[in-house]
Coordinates of C-alpha atoms and ligand atoms in Angstrom, one line a residue:
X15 CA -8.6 -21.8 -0.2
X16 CA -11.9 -21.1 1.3
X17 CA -11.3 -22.3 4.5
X18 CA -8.7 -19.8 5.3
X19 CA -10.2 -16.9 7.4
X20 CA -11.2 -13.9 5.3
X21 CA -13.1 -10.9 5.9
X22 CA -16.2 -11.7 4.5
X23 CA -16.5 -14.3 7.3
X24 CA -17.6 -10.9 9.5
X25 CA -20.9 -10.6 9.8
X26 CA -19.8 -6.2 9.3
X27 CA -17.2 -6.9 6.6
X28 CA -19.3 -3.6 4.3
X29 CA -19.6 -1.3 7.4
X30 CA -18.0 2.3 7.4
X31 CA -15.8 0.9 10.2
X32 CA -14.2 -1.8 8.5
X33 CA -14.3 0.4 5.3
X34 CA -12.3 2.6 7.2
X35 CA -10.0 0.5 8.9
X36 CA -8.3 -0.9 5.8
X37 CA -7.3 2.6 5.3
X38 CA -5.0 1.9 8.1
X39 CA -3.8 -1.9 8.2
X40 CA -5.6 -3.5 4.5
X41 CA -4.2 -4.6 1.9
X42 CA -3.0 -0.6 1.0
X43 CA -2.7 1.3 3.8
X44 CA 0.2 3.6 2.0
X45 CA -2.1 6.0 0.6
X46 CA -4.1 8.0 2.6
X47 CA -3.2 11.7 2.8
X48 CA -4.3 14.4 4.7
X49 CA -6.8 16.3 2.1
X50 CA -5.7 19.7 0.2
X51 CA -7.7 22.5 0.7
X52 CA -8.9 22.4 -3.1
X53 CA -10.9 18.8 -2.4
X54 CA -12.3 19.9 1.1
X55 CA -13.6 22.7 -1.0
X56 CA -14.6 20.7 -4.0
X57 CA -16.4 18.3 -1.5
X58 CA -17.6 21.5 0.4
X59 CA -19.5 22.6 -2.7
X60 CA -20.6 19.6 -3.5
X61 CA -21.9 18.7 0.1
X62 CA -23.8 23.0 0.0
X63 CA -25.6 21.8 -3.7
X64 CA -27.2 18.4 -2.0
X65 CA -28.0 20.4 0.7
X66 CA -26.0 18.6 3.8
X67 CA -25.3 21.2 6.0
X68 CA -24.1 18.9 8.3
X69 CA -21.3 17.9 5.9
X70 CA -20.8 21.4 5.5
X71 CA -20.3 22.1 8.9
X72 CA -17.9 19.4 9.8
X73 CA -15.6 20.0 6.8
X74 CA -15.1 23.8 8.2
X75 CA -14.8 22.7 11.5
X76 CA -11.7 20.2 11.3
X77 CA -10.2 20.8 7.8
X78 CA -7.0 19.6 9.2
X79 CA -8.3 15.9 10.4
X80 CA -9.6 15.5 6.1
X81 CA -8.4 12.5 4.4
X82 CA -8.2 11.0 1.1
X83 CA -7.7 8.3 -0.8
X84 CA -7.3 10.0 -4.0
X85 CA -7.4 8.3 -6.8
X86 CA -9.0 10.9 -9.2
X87 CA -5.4 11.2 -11.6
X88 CA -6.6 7.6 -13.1
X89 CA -7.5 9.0 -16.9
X90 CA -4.8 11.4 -16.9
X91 CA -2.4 8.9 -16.2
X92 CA -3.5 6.4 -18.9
X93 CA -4.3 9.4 -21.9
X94 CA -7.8 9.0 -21.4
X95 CA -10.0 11.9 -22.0
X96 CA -12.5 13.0 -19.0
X97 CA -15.8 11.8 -20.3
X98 CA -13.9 8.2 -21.2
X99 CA -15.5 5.1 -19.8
X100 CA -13.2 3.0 -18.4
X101 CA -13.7 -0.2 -19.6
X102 CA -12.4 -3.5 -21.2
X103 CA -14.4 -6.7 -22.3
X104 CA -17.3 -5.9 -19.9
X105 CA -15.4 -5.4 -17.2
X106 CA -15.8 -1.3 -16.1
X107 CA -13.5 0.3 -14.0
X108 CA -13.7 3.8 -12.1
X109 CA -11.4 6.8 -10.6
X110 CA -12.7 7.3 -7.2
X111 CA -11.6 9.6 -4.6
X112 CA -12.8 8.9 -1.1
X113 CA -13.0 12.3 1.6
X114 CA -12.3 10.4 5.3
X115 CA -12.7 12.4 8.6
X116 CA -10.0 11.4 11.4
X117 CA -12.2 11.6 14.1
X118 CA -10.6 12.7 17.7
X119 CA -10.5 9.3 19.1
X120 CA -8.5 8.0 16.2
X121 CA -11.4 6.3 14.0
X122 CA -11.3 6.6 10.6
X123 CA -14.9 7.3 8.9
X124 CA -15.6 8.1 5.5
X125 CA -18.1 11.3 4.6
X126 CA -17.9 11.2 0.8
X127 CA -17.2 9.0 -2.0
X128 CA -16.5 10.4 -5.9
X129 CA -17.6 7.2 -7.2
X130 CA -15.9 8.1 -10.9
X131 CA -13.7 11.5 -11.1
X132 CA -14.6 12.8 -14.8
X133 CA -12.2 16.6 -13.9
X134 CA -14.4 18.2 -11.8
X135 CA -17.2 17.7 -9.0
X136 CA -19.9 18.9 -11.4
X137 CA -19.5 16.2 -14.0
X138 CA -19.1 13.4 -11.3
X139 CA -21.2 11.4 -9.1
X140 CA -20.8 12.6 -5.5
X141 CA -22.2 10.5 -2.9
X142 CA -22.5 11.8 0.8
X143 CA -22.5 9.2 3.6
X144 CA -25.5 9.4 6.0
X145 CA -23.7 9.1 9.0
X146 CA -21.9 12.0 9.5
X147 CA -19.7 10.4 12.1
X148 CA -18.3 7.2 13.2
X149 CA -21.3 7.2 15.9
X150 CA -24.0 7.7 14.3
X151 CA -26.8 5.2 14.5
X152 CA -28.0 4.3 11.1
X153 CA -28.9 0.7 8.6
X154 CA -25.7 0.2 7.0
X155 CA -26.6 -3.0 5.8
X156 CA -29.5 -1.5 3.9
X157 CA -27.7 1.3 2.4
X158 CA -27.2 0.3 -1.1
X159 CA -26.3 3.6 -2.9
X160 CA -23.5 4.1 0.0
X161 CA -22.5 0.4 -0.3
X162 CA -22.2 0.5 -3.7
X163 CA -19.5 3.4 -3.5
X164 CA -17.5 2.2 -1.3
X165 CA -17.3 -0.8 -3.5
X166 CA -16.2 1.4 -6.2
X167 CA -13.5 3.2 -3.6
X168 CA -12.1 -0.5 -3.8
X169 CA -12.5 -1.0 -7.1
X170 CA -10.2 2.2 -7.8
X171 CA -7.7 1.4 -4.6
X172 CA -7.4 -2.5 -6.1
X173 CA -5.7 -0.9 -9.6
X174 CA -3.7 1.7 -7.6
X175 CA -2.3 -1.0 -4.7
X176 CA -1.5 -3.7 -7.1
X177 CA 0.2 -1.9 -10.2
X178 CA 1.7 0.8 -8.0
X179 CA 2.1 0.3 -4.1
X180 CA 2.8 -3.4 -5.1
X181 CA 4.1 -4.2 -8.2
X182 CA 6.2 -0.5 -9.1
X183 CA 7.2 0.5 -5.9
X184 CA 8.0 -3.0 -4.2
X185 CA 8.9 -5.5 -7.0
X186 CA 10.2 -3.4 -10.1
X187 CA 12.0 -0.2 -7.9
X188 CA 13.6 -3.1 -6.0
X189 CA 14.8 -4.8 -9.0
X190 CA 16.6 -1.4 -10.9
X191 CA 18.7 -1.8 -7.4
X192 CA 19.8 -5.1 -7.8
X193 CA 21.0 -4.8 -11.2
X194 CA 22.6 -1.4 -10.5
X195 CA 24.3 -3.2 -7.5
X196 CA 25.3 -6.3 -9.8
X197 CA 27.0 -3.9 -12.3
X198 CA 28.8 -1.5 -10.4
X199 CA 29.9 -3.1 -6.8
X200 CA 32.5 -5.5 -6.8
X201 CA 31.2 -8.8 -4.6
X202 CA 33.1 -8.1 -1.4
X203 CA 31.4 -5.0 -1.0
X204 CA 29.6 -4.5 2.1
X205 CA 26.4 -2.9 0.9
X206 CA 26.3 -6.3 -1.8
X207 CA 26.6 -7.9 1.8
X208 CA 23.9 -6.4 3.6
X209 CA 21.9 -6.5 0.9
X210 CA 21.9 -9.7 -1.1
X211 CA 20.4 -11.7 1.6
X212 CA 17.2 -9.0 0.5
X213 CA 17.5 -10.3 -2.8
X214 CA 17.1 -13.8 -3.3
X215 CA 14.4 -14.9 -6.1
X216 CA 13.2 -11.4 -6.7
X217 CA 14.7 -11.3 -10.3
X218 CA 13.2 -14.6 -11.6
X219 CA 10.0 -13.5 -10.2
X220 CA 9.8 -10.5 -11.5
X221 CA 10.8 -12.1 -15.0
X222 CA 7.7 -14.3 -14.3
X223 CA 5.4 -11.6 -13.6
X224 CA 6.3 -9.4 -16.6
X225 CA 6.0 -12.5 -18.9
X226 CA 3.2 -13.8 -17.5
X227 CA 1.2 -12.5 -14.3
X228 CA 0.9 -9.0 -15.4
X229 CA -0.1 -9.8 -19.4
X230 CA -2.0 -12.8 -18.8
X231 CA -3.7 -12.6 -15.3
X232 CA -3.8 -8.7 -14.1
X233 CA -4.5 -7.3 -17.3
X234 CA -7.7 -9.4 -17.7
X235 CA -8.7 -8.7 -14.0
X236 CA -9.4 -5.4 -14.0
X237 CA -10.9 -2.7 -17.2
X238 CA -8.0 -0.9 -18.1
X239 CA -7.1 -1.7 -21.7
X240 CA -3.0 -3.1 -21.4
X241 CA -1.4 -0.3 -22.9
X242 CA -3.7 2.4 -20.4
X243 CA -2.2 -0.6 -17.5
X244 CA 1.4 -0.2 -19.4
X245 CA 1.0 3.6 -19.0
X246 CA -0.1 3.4 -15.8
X247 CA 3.4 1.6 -14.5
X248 CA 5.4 3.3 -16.0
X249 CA 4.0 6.8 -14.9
X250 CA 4.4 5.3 -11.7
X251 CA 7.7 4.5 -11.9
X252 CA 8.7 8.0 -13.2
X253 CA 7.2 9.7 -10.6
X254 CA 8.7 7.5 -7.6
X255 CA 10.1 9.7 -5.3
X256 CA 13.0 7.9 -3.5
X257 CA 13.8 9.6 -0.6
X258 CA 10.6 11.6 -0.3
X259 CA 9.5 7.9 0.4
X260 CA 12.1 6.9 3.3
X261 CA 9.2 5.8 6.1
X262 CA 9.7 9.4 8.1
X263 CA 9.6 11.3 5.1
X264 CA 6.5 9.7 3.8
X265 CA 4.2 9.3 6.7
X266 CA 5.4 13.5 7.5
X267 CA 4.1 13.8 4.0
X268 CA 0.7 12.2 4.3
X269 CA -0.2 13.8 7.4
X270 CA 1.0 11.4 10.2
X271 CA 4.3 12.6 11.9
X272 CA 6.0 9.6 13.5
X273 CA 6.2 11.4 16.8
X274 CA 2.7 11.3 17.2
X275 CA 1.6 7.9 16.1
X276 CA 1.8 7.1 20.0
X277 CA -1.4 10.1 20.4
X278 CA -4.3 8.2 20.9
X279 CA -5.6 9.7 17.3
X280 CA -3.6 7.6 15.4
X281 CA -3.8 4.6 17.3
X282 CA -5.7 2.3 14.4
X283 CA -2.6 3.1 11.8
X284 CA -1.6 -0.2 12.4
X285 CA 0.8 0.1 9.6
X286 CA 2.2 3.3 10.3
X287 CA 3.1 2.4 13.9
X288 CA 4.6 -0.7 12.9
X289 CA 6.6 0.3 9.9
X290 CA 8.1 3.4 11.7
X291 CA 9.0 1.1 14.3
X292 CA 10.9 -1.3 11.5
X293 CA 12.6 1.5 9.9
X294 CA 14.1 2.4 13.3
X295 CA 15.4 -1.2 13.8
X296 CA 16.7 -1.8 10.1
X297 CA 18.4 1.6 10.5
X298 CA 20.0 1.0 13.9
X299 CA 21.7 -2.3 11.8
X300 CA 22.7 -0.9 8.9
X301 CA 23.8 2.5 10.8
X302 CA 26.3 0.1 12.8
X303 CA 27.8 -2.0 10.2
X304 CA 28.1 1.2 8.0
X305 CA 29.6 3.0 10.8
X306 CA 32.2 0.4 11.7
X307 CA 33.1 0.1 7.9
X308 CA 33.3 3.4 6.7
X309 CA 35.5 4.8 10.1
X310 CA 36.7 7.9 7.7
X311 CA 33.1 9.1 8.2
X312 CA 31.2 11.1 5.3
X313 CA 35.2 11.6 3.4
X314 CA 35.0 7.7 3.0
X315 CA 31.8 7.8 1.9
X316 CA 32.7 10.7 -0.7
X317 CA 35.5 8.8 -1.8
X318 CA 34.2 5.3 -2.6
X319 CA 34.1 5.3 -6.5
X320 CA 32.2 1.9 -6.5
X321 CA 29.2 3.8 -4.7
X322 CA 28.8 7.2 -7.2
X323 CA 29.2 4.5 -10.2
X324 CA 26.3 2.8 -8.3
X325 CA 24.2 6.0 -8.1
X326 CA 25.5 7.1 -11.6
X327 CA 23.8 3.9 -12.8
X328 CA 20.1 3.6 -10.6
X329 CA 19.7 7.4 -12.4
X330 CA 20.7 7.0 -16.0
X331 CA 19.2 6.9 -19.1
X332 CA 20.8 3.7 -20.2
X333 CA 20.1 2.0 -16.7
X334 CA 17.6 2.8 -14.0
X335 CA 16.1 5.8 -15.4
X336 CA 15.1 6.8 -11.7
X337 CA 15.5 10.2 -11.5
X338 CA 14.9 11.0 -8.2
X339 CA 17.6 8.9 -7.0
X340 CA 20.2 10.5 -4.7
X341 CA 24.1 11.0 -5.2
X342 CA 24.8 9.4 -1.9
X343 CA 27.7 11.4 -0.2
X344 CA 27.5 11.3 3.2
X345 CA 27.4 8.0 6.1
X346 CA 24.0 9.2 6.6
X347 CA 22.9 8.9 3.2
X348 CA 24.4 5.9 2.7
X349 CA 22.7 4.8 6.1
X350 CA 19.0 5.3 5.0
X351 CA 19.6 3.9 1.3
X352 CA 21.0 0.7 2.2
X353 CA 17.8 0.8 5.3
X354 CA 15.3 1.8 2.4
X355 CA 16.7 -0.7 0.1
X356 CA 16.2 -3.3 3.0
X357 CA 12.8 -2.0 3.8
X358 CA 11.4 -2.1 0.5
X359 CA 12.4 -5.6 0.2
X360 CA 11.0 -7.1 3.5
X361 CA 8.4 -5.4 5.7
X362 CA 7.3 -2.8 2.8
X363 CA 6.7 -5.6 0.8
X364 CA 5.3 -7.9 3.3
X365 CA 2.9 -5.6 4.4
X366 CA 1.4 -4.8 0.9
X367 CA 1.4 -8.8 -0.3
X368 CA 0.8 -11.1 1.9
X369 CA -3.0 -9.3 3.3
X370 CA -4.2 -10.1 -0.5
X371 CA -5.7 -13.4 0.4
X372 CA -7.6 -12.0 3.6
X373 CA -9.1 -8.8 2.1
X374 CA -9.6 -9.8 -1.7
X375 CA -10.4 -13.4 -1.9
X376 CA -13.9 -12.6 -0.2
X377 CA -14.4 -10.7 -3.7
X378 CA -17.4 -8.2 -2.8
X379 CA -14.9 -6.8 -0.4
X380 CA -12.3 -5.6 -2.8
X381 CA -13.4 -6.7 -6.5
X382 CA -10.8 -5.5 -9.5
X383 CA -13.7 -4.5 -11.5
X384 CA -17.2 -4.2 -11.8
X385 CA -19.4 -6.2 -14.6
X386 CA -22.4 -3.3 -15.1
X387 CA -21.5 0.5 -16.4
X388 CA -21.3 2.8 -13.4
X389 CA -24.3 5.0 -12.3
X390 CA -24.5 8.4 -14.5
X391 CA -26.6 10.7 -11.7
X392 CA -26.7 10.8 -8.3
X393 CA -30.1 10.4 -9.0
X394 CA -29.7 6.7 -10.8
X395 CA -27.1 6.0 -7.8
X396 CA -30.1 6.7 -5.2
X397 CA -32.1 4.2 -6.8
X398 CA -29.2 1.1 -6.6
X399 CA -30.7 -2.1 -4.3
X400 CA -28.9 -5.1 -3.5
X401 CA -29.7 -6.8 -7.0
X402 CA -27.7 -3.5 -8.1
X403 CA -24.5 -4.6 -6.6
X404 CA -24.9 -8.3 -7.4
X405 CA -25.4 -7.2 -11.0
X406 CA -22.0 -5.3 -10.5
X407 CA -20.0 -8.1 -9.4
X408 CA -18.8 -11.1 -11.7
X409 CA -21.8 -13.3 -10.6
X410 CA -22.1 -14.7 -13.8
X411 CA -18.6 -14.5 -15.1
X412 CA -17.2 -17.5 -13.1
X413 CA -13.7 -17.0 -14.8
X414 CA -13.6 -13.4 -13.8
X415 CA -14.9 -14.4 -10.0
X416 CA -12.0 -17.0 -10.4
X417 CA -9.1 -14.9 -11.2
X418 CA -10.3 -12.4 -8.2
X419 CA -10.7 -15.1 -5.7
X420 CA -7.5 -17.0 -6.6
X421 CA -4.9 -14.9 -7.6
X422 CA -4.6 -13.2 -4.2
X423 CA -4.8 -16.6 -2.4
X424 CA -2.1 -17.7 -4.6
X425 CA -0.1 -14.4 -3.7
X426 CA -0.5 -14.4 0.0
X427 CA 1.5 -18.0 0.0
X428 CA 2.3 -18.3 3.6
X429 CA 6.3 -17.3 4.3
X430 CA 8.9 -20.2 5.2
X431 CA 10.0 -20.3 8.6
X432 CA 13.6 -20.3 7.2
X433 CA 12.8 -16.9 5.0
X434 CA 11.7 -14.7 7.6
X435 CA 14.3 -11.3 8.4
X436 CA 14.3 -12.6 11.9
X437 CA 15.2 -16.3 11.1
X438 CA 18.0 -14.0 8.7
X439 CA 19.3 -12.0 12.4
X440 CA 19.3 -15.2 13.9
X441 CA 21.6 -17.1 11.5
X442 CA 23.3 -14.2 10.3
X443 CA 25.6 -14.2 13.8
X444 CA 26.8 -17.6 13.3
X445 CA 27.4 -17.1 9.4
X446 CA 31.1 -17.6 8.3
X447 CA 30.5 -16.5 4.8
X448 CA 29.0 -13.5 6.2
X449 CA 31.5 -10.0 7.5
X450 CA 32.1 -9.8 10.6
X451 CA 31.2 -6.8 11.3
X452 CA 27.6 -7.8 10.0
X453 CA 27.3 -11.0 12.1
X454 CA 28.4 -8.5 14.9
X455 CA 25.6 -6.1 14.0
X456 CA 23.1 -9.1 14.1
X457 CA 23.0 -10.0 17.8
X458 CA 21.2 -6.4 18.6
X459 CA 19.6 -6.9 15.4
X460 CA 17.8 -10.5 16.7
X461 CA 17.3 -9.0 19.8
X462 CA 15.8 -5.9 18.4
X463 CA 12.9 -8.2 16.3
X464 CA 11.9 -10.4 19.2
X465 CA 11.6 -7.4 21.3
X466 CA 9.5 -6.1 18.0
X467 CA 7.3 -9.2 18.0
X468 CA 5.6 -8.2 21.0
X469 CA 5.4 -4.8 20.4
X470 CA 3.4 -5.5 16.7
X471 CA 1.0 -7.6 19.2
X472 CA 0.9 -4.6 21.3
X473 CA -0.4 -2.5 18.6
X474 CA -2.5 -4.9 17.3
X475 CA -4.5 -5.6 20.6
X476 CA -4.8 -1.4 20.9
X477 CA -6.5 -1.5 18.0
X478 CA -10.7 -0.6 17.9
X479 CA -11.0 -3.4 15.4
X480 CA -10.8 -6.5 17.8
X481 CA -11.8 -8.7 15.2
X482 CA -9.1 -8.8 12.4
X483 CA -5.6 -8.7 14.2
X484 CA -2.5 -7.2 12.3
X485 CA 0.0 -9.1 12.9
X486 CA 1.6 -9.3 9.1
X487 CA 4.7 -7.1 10.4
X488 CA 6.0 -9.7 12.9
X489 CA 9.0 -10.6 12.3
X490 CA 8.7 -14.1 12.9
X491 CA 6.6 -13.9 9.7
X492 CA 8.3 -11.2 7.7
X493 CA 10.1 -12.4 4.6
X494 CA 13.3 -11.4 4.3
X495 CA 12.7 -10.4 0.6
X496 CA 10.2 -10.3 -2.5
X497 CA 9.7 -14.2 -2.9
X498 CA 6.1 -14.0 -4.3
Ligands
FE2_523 FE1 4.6 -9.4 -4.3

């Protein structure tokens, strides 16, 4: 495993850049949202009482280019009261909340770091970065305090990517579909058609991961005791918002309109470029076949029993229990749930797995928990040195070092050639089990993801970051579904 490439092999792999780029193409880039006005005031405050008027400054100057990575909710989630360590057989955990400043040029640099949210600014650590912007000159290498938050920014954004981003809304959302699909449309039925091929192994996986990876691996990663982690996933769940996360609908909702991910500005959101891109391509397939089937329009769509017993079933209390789920009445709607269904599957998942081994196997980069109580004062924070973060990380634990190391080389298991969505296009056309209408469908469909390749190359070589390409959304490597 260690002589794949990973980004501890950069001689910057700590820097605010790098920091600031896995915001945008890591292992979770789904989270970053333009700030509210409540934190850019809370970090306002915060910023007047430590006396950085600089801070000050730019947070009145370009409110509306604030970022976060917000992961503050953490103890209310899990029933946890404020002043609650988090913490589990010496590993210590933390609920960080990191303000980022979009600068004009489209790098993403971090000003502030809540190293361990405890309900308001007063009772937390706060931690202003020196550099006020992505330009200026400074010793990263020797800033320990800094350092040290932004490991616990990880830390936070580890728990939140792999129980939520990954696990909830790829693997378990995923599988209240299938088994809603299973019990409600008969096998002919051409959404089962477009859609099994997104469902092979997902199930028996997921079986695995509830018996095992989650109980025996995960909860003894990070310091969340396993019914906080049980809590955690199924708040998660609850709160999935289905449409509210069709790609448009969430990147509009985060603060990165897909009409302007071409503006220079948003250039480094590797992801976002290249998922809104995707979403175009799946829905231009699914939108055909659909179209073709359903030639009585929105009245067909209306009528088709099978698919309100299939909507009936994803929201109640006896099957999916997802609430938000939509009574799909109209081609449209049908269009972008069989499209979200097929994006959650393949690039949505792809793009949140298969980075694990590159960002987290290098283990100061993105640990799952830290080994030493957190710093109580800004004050104590100042103080930290290297030995400080050392002493943080699982030196001495080797199982614990282990675990973070392995499990997301093991996860990152490199896609078969013959399990990728394009090598699916490809065969799909000459498929005689397949519909017509589909294999049809799948010649603009192939063409589409070769034209896409380049394009995901394209983006990648705009990047700022020359030195870690991302190239996880090309389709010659995206699985077609969850295998892993
Ligand atoms: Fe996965």
């Amino acid at each position: 495993m260690y002589f794949s490439k990973n980004i501890g092999h950069r001689d910057d792999w700590y820097s605010d850049a790098a920091f600031g780029q896995q915001q945008f193409t890591g292992t979770n880039p789904t989270t970053i949202t333009l700030a509210s006005s409540r934190w850019i005031e809370d970090f306002g405050t915060a910023a007047h009482s430590q006396g950085r008027g600089d801070m000050v400054k730019l947070l009145n100057s370009d409110p509306e280019n604030l970022f976060v990575q917000n992961h503050s909710d953490f103890r209310s989630i899990v029933g946890l009261p404020p002043n609650a360590e988090i913490s589990c057989d010496g590993r210590y955990g933390c609920s960080s909340i990191t303000l980022f400043h979009l600068e004009s040029q489209g790098k993403l640099h971090p000003l502030a770091i809540i190293l361990d949210y405890k309900g308001s600014t007063e009772e937390s650590v706060v931690i202003f970065n020196r550099r006020t912007t992505a330009d200026t000159p400074g010793d990263e290498a020797a800033d320990w305090p800094w350092r040290y938050a932004k490991m616990c920014a990880q830390v936070s954004d580890w728990f939140r990517h792999e129980l939520v981003v990954h696990l909830v809304y790829t693997h378990l959302v995923e599988e209240v579909l299938i088994v809603a699909a299973n019990r409600t449309l008969p096998p002919s039925h051409i959404v089962l058609k477009l859609l099994e091929p997104h469902w092979k192994t997902t199930l028996s996986l997921n079986e695995a991961a509830r018996s095992t990876l989650v109980p025996k691996i995960i909860n003894e990663m990070t310091a969340f005791k396993d019914p906080e982690t049980y809590a955690f996933i199924k708040d998660a769940y609850q709160r999935f918002d289905w449409v509210g996360s069709y790609v448009p609908n969430d990147l509009r909702r985060r603060g990165f309109p897909v009409e302007k991910l071409n503006d220079v500005k948003y250039h480094n959101y590797g992801y976002a470029r290249n998922i809104a891109r995707m979403w175009e391509i799946l829905r231009k397939f699914v939108g055909t076949v659909l179209t073709k089937t359903y030639v009585g329009g929105d009245a067909q769509v209306a009528a088709d029993l099978s698919i309100a017993s299939f909507c009936r079933q994803v929201r109640s209390i006896d099957g999916g229990q997802l609430g938000t789920f939509p009574s799909i009445k109209t081609l449209d709607e049908l269009i972008d749930f069989v499209t979200m269904c097929i994006h959650i599957a393949s690039p949505q998942h792809t793009a949140v797995n298969y980075l694990q081994q590159y960002y987290q196997t290098f283990v100061p980069n993105k640990p799952s928990a830290l080994f030493r109580p957190l710093p109580q004062s800004l004050a104590e924070l100042q103080g930290y040195r290297e030995k400080d973060i050392l002493d943080a990380l699982p030196s001495h634990r080797s199982r614990d070092w282990l675990l973070m190391a392995q499990v997301p080389y093991l996860l990152s298991m490199e896609v078969a050639e013959d399990s990728t969505i394009l090598h699916y296009a490809a065969t799909t056309i000459n498929s005689n089990s397949t519909p017509r209408v589909i294999r049809e469908a799948a010649e603009a469909f192939k063409y589409d993801l070769q034209v896409f390749a380049q394009t995901v190359s394209q983006y990648s070589e705009e990047l700022d970051d020359q030195q870690t390409p991302y190239l996880v959304l090309d389709p010659y490597r995206t699985a077609i579904s969850i295998l892993i």
